[in-house]
Amino acid sequence: MNRKTLVLPAVVGLLAPVLAACGGSDGGSDAIVVGTTDQFSASADNPAPLDPAIGYEAGVWNVLRQTVQTLTHIPRGGGEPVPEAAESCEFTDHENESYRCKLREGLTFADGTPLTPQDVKYSVQRVIDIKDESGPVGLLDNIDAIETKGEREIVFHLSTPDATFPYKLATPAAGIVQKDKYPAKSAREGFQVDGSGPYTMEPEVKDDQVVKVVFTRNPKYKGDLKILNEKVELDLFPDAEAMGRALDDKKIDMMTRTMSPEQSQKLLVEPKEGIKLTEMPSLAISYLAFNTEAPAVKDKAVRRAMAQVIDRGAIAGEVYGSTAEPLYSLIPTGITGHTNSFFNTYGEPDTEAAAETLRKAGISTPVSFTMHYTTDHYGPATGTEFKALAKQLNDSELFDVTVEGVPWSEFRPAQRKGEYAVYGMGWFPDFPDPDNYTAPFLGRNNFLNTPYSSALTQNTLIPQSRSAADRSTASRTFEQIQDIVAEDVPILPVWQGKQYVASRDGLTGVEWAVNSSADLQLWELGHGTS
């Protein structure tokens, strides 16, 4: 989400294996309790972390999806978006530039206020107008005009053809909010979220940080989702170990983001009585990114040499074991259009070839810089990964690399400001399409705020790829984009992940509660027998 910040096959609707457990926590409540290591903090740099116009990371979106309704949503098991708050949606032209939705009859927000097409227009327009530098505006920046018709219709006029637009309307970036609770030109500060989604929410906050979110079924909800429970508590833990202890002690029913590789491996090898491990399809990737104006890495020869030295297989195998595999492209294995561009360009790790790359470019060695990573956003193995990456680079004697870990609340603002020459991030896709592995990194208003720009990619290839209604026909265009990334190396993909969820016996719906994009779908959970 970042997203923003962590692989789906060409058949996007691949279903998760049904390994779900069948009783709940011992808390004496009917609430289902779910654990996460996501953290939501308010600060001077980010006073409104849960505003749909501001929040753009997987954990934030997992709160918003339970509370804020969207016109469309991705159905259970994947596939193309279907109507949610809408009764119907469709392109009205052959060029995919005009998209019309008709709202369901009788929609209201949770407080009973009627939900109208004007509310939809207001909600989307405020994301565009606020244009937060870390927010999701890039998903909506090709909207040219929004037109409301009568009591239930709304039409989006796009500046360029975009076959992925129905997917974008399924994201919290297009979440529908109330005018009297969300200012038009500024963010709604704090942690409260209000909408027309399947749940209302109540955050518990301590020292400007959320410690728990209580989701209660919204009796006024009208939409496409079937809600299988009355209440879910999302408990926030400081780390995976604390979350694991809570599961063992029956204080939570399920732990999701982010289990450590050690936890997953141990449960795979030594299952615990009363606990089931569910492996699910995953679209998560991890990568190094560059401030291409930073002196140490401004010359692409340095970035290319790093691509030649780094051993992705060793990183995946030694740090993450069976929970990750090496990645040789921004678009992961299985997504339509994937090609192993980095492997095709550089082959196996080769220090001599890297030395020659630097020598030809007149780069003095060792090249010195610091790699930054976030200590509390992508899981406990991140620090180990970056020490291993630095060791590989330093062992080549071509680089002199130090590593520095920074909390996410400091990391993200500094990264956006260009303070880091080299930094590590992960990506959980907004929607399962190759466009969402390219445009957010390489297009205008990209969420990294990178100085890198490829005119061919931005002006020709990305627009060309979006014009294809049949996404498979855009494969060649996406291959070209991946080859350009391998040539210029503004981003260096490292690994793609697998996704595991651990749950206690008696909890049903686990196999549907987290989809391949790491979206929590808490309405799928229930108490019962398997």
JSON list of C-alpha atoms in Angstrom, two decimals, residues 21 27 107 109 182 238 301 337 364 367 413 418:
[
{"chain": "A", "resi": 21, "resn": "ALA", "atom": "CA", "xyz": [-9.65, -23.80, 11.10]},
{"chain": "A", "resi": 27, "resn": "GLY", "atom": "CA", "xyz": [-12.38, -13.17, 26.13]},
{"chain": "A", "resi": 107, "resn": "LEU", "atom": "CA", "xyz": [-28.24, 3.80, 0.32]},
{"chain": "A", "resi": 109, "resn": "PHE", "atom": "CA", "xyz": [-24.38, 6.33, 5.63]},
{"chain": "A", "resi": 182, "resn": "TYR", "atom": "CA", "xyz": [-14.67, 15.19, 5.75]},
{"chain": "A", "resi": 238, "resn": "PRO", "atom": "CA", "xyz": [4.30, -4.10, 18.52]},
{"chain": "A", "resi": 301, "resn": "ALA", "atom": "CA", "xyz": [26.13, 2.24, -13.91]},
{"chain": "A", "resi": 337, "resn": "GLY", "atom": "CA", "xyz": [2.80, -9.66, -18.79]},
{"chain": "A", "resi": 364, "resn": "SER", "atom": "CA", "xyz": [35.80, 4.95, -8.63]},
{"chain": "A", "resi": 367, "resn": "VAL", "atom": "CA", "xyz": [31.08, 3.30, -4.04]},
{"chain": "A", "resi": 413, "resn": "PRO", "atom": "CA", "xyz": [8.45, 11.41, 5.15]},
{"chain": "A", "resi": 418, "resn": "GLY", "atom": "CA", "xyz": [14.59, 12.50, -1.16]}
]
